PDB file of C-alpha atoms and ligand atoms in Angstrom:
ATOM      1  CA  MET A   1       0.000   0.000   0.000  1.00  0.00           C
ATOM      2  CA  PRO A   2       1.425   3.442  -0.866  1.00  0.00           C
ATOM      3  CA  SER A   3       2.315   5.697   1.991  1.00  0.00           C
ATOM      4  CA  LEU A   4       2.372   9.346   3.016  1.00  0.00           C
ATOM      5  CA  LEU A   5       4.604  11.134   5.487  1.00  0.00           C
ATOM      6  CA  ILE A   6       2.960  13.372   8.081  1.00  0.00           C
ATOM      7  CA  LEU A   7       5.771  15.691   9.097  1.00  0.00           C
ATOM      8  CA  ASN A   8       5.452  18.190  11.940  1.00  0.00           C
ATOM      9  CA  GLY A   9       8.000  20.762  12.970  1.00  0.00           C
ATOM     10  CA  PRO A  10       9.009  22.668  16.084  1.00  0.00           C
ATOM     11  CA  ASN A  11       6.762  22.990  19.119  1.00  0.00           C
ATOM     12  CA  LEU A  12       3.971  20.932  17.590  1.00  0.00           C
ATOM     13  CA  ASN A  13       4.810  18.158  20.066  1.00  0.00           C
ATOM     14  CA  LEU A  14       3.304  20.513  22.668  1.00  0.00           C
ATOM     15  CA  LEU A  15      -0.133  20.654  21.017  1.00  0.00           C
ATOM     16  CA  GLY A  16      -2.877  20.169  23.570  1.00  0.00           C
ATOM     17  CA  THR A  17      -1.273  22.494  26.090  1.00  0.00           C
ATOM     18  CA  ARG A  18       0.456  25.028  23.801  1.00  0.00           C
ATOM     19  CA  GLN A  19      -1.562  28.265  23.400  1.00  0.00           C
ATOM     20  CA  PRO A  20      -4.922  26.445  23.278  1.00  0.00           C
ATOM     21  CA  GLU A  21      -6.643  29.729  22.378  1.00  0.00           C
ATOM     22  CA  VAL A  22      -4.727  29.594  19.069  1.00  0.00           C
ATOM     23  CA  TYR A  23      -4.204  25.875  18.432  1.00  0.00           C
ATOM     24  CA  GLY A  24      -7.044  24.229  20.355  1.00  0.00           C
ATOM     25  CA  ARG A  25      -6.791  21.287  22.766  1.00  0.00           C
ATOM     26  CA  ILE A  26      -6.076  18.553  20.241  1.00  0.00           C
ATOM     27  CA  THR A  27      -2.786  16.713  20.759  1.00  0.00           C
ATOM     28  CA  LEU A  28      -0.317  15.663  18.090  1.00  0.00           C
ATOM     29  CA  ASP A  29      -1.157  12.021  18.846  1.00  0.00           C
ATOM     30  CA  ASP A  30      -4.820  12.826  18.131  1.00  0.00           C
ATOM     31  CA  ILE A  31      -3.849  14.492  14.831  1.00  0.00           C
ATOM     32  CA  ASN A  32      -1.688  11.534  13.835  1.00  0.00           C
ATOM     33  CA  ALA A  33      -4.578   9.169  14.614  1.00  0.00           C
ATOM     34  CA  LEU A  34      -6.909  11.303  12.458  1.00  0.00           C
ATOM     35  CA  CYS A  35      -4.364  11.158   9.623  1.00  0.00           C
ATOM     36  CA  ALA A  36      -3.970   7.395   9.927  1.00  0.00           C
ATOM     37  CA  ALA A  37      -7.757   6.923   9.797  1.00  0.00           C
ATOM     38  CA  GLU A  38      -8.143   9.161   6.729  1.00  0.00           C
ATOM     39  CA  ALA A  39      -5.208   7.505   4.981  1.00  0.00           C
ATOM     40  CA  THR A  40      -6.668   4.044   5.592  1.00  0.00           C
ATOM     41  CA  ARG A  41      -9.989   5.239   4.185  1.00  0.00           C
ATOM     42  CA  VAL A  42      -8.302   6.268   0.919  1.00  0.00           C
ATOM     43  CA  GLY A  43      -5.977   3.261   0.646  1.00  0.00           C
ATOM     44  CA  TYR A  44      -2.756   4.702   2.025  1.00  0.00           C
ATOM     45  CA  THR A  45      -0.608   4.142   5.096  1.00  0.00           C
ATOM     46  CA  VAL A  46       1.088   6.961   7.018  1.00  0.00           C
ATOM     47  CA  ASP A  47       4.357   7.456   8.819  1.00  0.00           C
ATOM     48  CA  CYS A  48       4.222  10.265  11.362  1.00  0.00           C
ATOM     49  CA  LEU A  49       7.292  12.201  12.423  1.00  0.00           C
ATOM     50  CA  GLN A  50       7.843  15.337  14.498  1.00  0.00           C
ATOM     51  CA  SER A  51      11.072  17.168  15.164  1.00  0.00           C
ATOM     52  CA  ASN A  52      12.094  20.435  16.756  1.00  0.00           C
ATOM     53  CA  HIS A  53      15.268  20.473  14.631  1.00  0.00           C
ATOM     54  CA  GLU A  54      15.521  21.978  11.162  1.00  0.00           C
ATOM     55  CA  GLY A  55      18.148  19.483   9.988  1.00  0.00           C
ATOM     56  CA  ALA A  56      16.048  16.513  11.089  1.00  0.00           C
ATOM     57  CA  LEU A  57      13.099  17.855   9.064  1.00  0.00           C
ATOM     58  CA  ILE A  58      15.382  18.253   6.040  1.00  0.00           C
ATOM     59  CA  ASP A  59      16.680  14.690   6.516  1.00  0.00           C
ATOM     60  CA  ALA A  60      13.077  13.454   6.674  1.00  0.00           C
ATOM     61  CA  VAL A  61      12.211  15.210   3.397  1.00  0.00           C
ATOM     62  CA  HIS A  62      15.272  13.641   1.722  1.00  0.00           C
ATOM     63  CA  ALA A  63      14.437  10.204   3.133  1.00  0.00           C
ATOM     64  CA  ALA A  64      10.883  10.457   1.789  1.00  0.00           C
ATOM     65  CA  ARG A  65      12.218  10.119  -1.765  1.00  0.00           C
ATOM     66  CA  GLY A  66      11.165   6.736  -3.109  1.00  0.00           C
ATOM     67  CA  LEU A  67       9.562   5.823   0.213  1.00  0.00           C
ATOM     68  CA  HIS A  68       6.510   8.086   0.424  1.00  0.00           C
ATOM     69  CA  GLY A  69       4.210   9.295  -2.326  1.00  0.00           C
ATOM     70  CA  GLY A  70       3.816  12.684  -0.686  1.00  0.00           C
ATOM     71  CA  ILE A  71       4.256  14.719   2.466  1.00  0.00           C
ATOM     72  CA  VAL A  72       1.802  16.626   4.634  1.00  0.00           C
ATOM     73  CA  LEU A  73       4.031  19.249   6.214  1.00  0.00           C
ATOM     74  CA  ASN A  74       3.396  21.597   9.094  1.00  0.00           C
ATOM     75  CA  ALA A  75       6.839  23.158   9.432  1.00  0.00           C
ATOM     76  CA  GLY A  76       5.748  25.385  12.333  1.00  0.00           C
ATOM     77  CA  ALA A  77       7.910  28.508  12.631  1.00  0.00           C
ATOM     78  CA  TYR A  78      10.459  27.132  10.119  1.00  0.00           C
ATOM     79  CA  THR A  79       7.768  27.884   7.515  1.00  0.00           C
ATOM     80  CA  HIS A  80       8.632  31.550   7.872  1.00  0.00           C
ATOM     81  CA  THR A  81      12.424  31.245   8.026  1.00  0.00           C
ATOM     82  CA  SER A  82      13.824  28.142   6.363  1.00  0.00           C
ATOM     83  CA  VAL A  83      15.311  28.519   2.906  1.00  0.00           C
ATOM     84  CA  ALA A  84      17.052  25.195   3.628  1.00  0.00           C
ATOM     85  CA  LEU A  85      13.742  23.364   4.059  1.00  0.00           C
ATOM     86  CA  MET A  86      12.402  25.008   0.902  1.00  0.00           C
ATOM     87  CA  ASP A  87      15.485  23.809  -0.989  1.00  0.00           C
ATOM     88  CA  ALA A  88      15.088  20.298   0.437  1.00  0.00           C
ATOM     89  CA  ILE A  89      11.535  20.114  -0.897  1.00  0.00           C
ATOM     90  CA  SER A  90      12.619  21.341  -4.332  1.00  0.00           C
ATOM     91  CA  SER A  91      15.529  18.887  -4.401  1.00  0.00           C
ATOM     92  CA  ALA A  92      13.628  15.837  -3.177  1.00  0.00           C
ATOM     93  CA  ALA A  93      10.832  16.370  -5.681  1.00  0.00           C
ATOM     94  CA  VAL A  94       8.260  14.691  -3.418  1.00  0.00           C
ATOM     95  CA  PRO A  95       4.881  16.464  -3.523  1.00  0.00           C
ATOM     96  CA  VAL A  96       4.164  18.461  -0.367  1.00  0.00           C
ATOM     97  CA  VAL A  97       0.947  19.943   0.954  1.00  0.00           C
ATOM     98  CA  GLU A  98       1.613  22.672   3.513  1.00  0.00           C
ATOM     99  CA  VAL A  99      -0.676  22.742   6.545  1.00  0.00           C
ATOM    100  CA  HIS A 100      -1.155  25.116   9.448  1.00  0.00           C
ATOM    101  CA  LEU A 101      -3.682  24.760  12.217  1.00  0.00           C
ATOM    102  CA  SER A 102      -4.112  28.517  12.484  1.00  0.00           C
ATOM    103  CA  ASN A 103      -4.808  30.991   9.688  1.00  0.00           C
ATOM    104  CA  ILE A 104      -1.270  32.354   9.374  1.00  0.00           C
ATOM    105  CA  HIS A 105      -2.521  35.180   7.118  1.00  0.00           C
ATOM    106  CA  ALA A 106      -4.757  36.518   9.867  1.00  0.00           C
ATOM    107  CA  ARG A 107      -1.901  36.617  12.391  1.00  0.00           C
ATOM    108  CA  GLU A 108       1.311  38.653  12.792  1.00  0.00           C
ATOM    109  CA  THR A 109       2.861  39.937   9.558  1.00  0.00           C
ATOM    110  CA  PHE A 110       5.968  37.760   9.957  1.00  0.00           C
ATOM    111  CA  ARG A 111       3.722  34.680   9.684  1.00  0.00           C
ATOM    112  CA  HIS A 112       2.325  35.774   6.305  1.00  0.00           C
ATOM    113  CA  LYS A 113       5.550  34.794   4.540  1.00  0.00           C
ATOM    114  CA  SER A 114       5.948  31.085   3.769  1.00  0.00           C
ATOM    115  CA  TYR A 115       9.112  29.655   2.245  1.00  0.00           C
ATOM    116  CA  ILE A 116       7.228  26.371   1.799  1.00  0.00           C
ATOM    117  CA  ALA A 117       4.304  27.684  -0.261  1.00  0.00           C
ATOM    118  CA  PRO A 118       6.243  28.320  -3.514  1.00  0.00           C
ATOM    119  CA  VAL A 119       7.490  24.714  -3.591  1.00  0.00           C
ATOM    120  CA  ALA A 120       4.305  23.050  -2.278  1.00  0.00           C
ATOM    121  CA  LEU A 121       1.320  21.786  -4.238  1.00  0.00           C
ATOM    122  CA  GLY A 122      -0.730  24.109  -2.085  1.00  0.00           C
ATOM    123  CA  GLN A 123      -1.335  25.485   1.380  1.00  0.00           C
ATOM    124  CA  ILE A 124      -4.188  24.734   3.793  1.00  0.00           C
ATOM    125  CA  CYS A 125      -4.471  26.889   6.896  1.00  0.00           C
ATOM    126  CA  GLY A 126      -7.001  27.983   9.454  1.00  0.00           C
ATOM    127  CA  PHE A 127      -9.045  24.791   9.717  1.00  0.00           C
ATOM    128  CA  GLY A 128      -7.361  23.282  12.772  1.00  0.00           C
ATOM    129  CA  ALA A 129      -6.753  19.546  12.717  1.00  0.00           C
ATOM    130  CA  GLN A 130      -9.212  19.143   9.849  1.00  0.00           C
ATOM    131  CA  GLY A 131      -6.542  20.773   7.678  1.00  0.00           C
ATOM    132  CA  TYR A 132      -4.453  17.590   7.879  1.00  0.00           C
ATOM    133  CA  VAL A 133      -7.385  15.526   6.613  1.00  0.00           C
ATOM    134  CA  LEU A 134      -7.953  18.011   3.778  1.00  0.00           C
ATOM    135  CA  ALA A 135      -4.236  17.865   2.961  1.00  0.00           C
ATOM    136  CA  ILE A 136      -4.346  14.052   2.683  1.00  0.00           C
ATOM    137  CA  GLN A 137      -7.359  14.347   0.374  1.00  0.00           C
ATOM    138  CA  ALA A 138      -5.506  16.922  -1.754  1.00  0.00           C
ATOM    139  CA  LEU A 139      -2.401  14.724  -1.970  1.00  0.00           C
ATOM    140  CA  VAL A 140      -4.446  11.667  -2.897  1.00  0.00           C
ATOM    141  CA  ALA A 141      -6.314  13.680  -5.555  1.00  0.00           C
ATOM    142  CA  HIS A 142      -2.877  14.517  -6.946  1.00  0.00           C
ATOM    143  CA  LEU A 143      -1.332  11.039  -6.613  1.00  0.00           C
ATOM    144  CA  GLY A 144      -4.323   8.824  -7.302  1.00  0.00           C
ATOM    145  CA  SER A 145      -6.079   6.645  -4.772  1.00  0.00           C
ATOM    146  CA  GLY A 146      -4.134   3.917  -3.028  1.00  0.00           C
ATOM    147  CA  ASP A 147      -5.975   1.049  -4.720  1.00  0.00           C
ATOM    148  CA  GLY A 148      -4.626   2.222  -8.085  1.00  0.00           C
ATOM    149  CA  SER A 149      -7.938   3.565  -9.357  1.00  0.00           C
ATOM    150  CA  ALA A 150      -8.348   7.150 -10.492  1.00  0.00           C
ATOM    151  CA  PRO A 151      -9.091   9.591  -7.665  1.00  0.00           C
TER     152      PRO A 151
HETATM  153  C1  DQA B   1       1.691  26.926  12.798  1.00  0.00           C
HETATM  154  C2  DQA B   1       1.783  28.436  12.507  1.00  0.00           C
HETATM  155  C3  DQA B   1       3.200  28.932  12.677  1.00  0.00           C
HETATM  156  O1  DQA B   1       3.266  30.335  12.439  1.00  0.00           O
HETATM  157  C4  DQA B   1       3.682  28.680  14.095  1.00  0.00           C
HETATM  158  O2  DQA B   1       5.034  29.079  14.229  1.00  0.00           O
HETATM  159  C5  DQA B   1       3.504  27.264  14.503  1.00  0.00           C
HETATM  160  C6  DQA B   1       2.238  26.597  14.178  1.00  0.00           C
HETATM  161  C7  DQA B   1       0.238  26.435  12.734  1.00  0.00           C
HETATM  162  O3  DQA B   1       0.052  25.209  12.650  1.00  0.00           O
HETATM  163  O4  DQA B   1      -0.708  27.216  12.812  1.00  0.00           O
HETATM  164  O5  DQA B   1       4.334  26.684  15.180  1.00  0.00           O
HETATM  165  O6  DQA B   1       2.433  26.238  11.815  1.00  0.00           O
END
């Protein structure tokens, strides 16, 4: 069965207790379980990985080549700073859908800039955990459903 990588960046391990007024009470484990359920529904498996380290996220993007059909990426604050992560996505040539729990365009100006967006298939933000489910659906629409039939 084809697989997707659910990749989360810095501070997202603290979901559930981190600024609940912005990010809600859902934990990263809950989000990963949601992703696994949606992936199963559409014929995919998921690997879920979180790191607070930029280099580890870059390594994960490189390692996805040939292993995962696509990546759902919430790069957290590295979204707004990391040319290196942007380059990794361009170099690995694995399709990425960018996700944010919050609507980054309705927040501070420094969050409006995304280095991921220009190299992603698209960006989903502002829908909380549901954004990850939408991102899986968008990736599968791009890749084709896991049973080999057209999406
Ligand atoms: C975030 C938005 C980023 O600006 C922030 O740095 C995060 C979380 C989101 O999911 O809304 O860590 O990516």
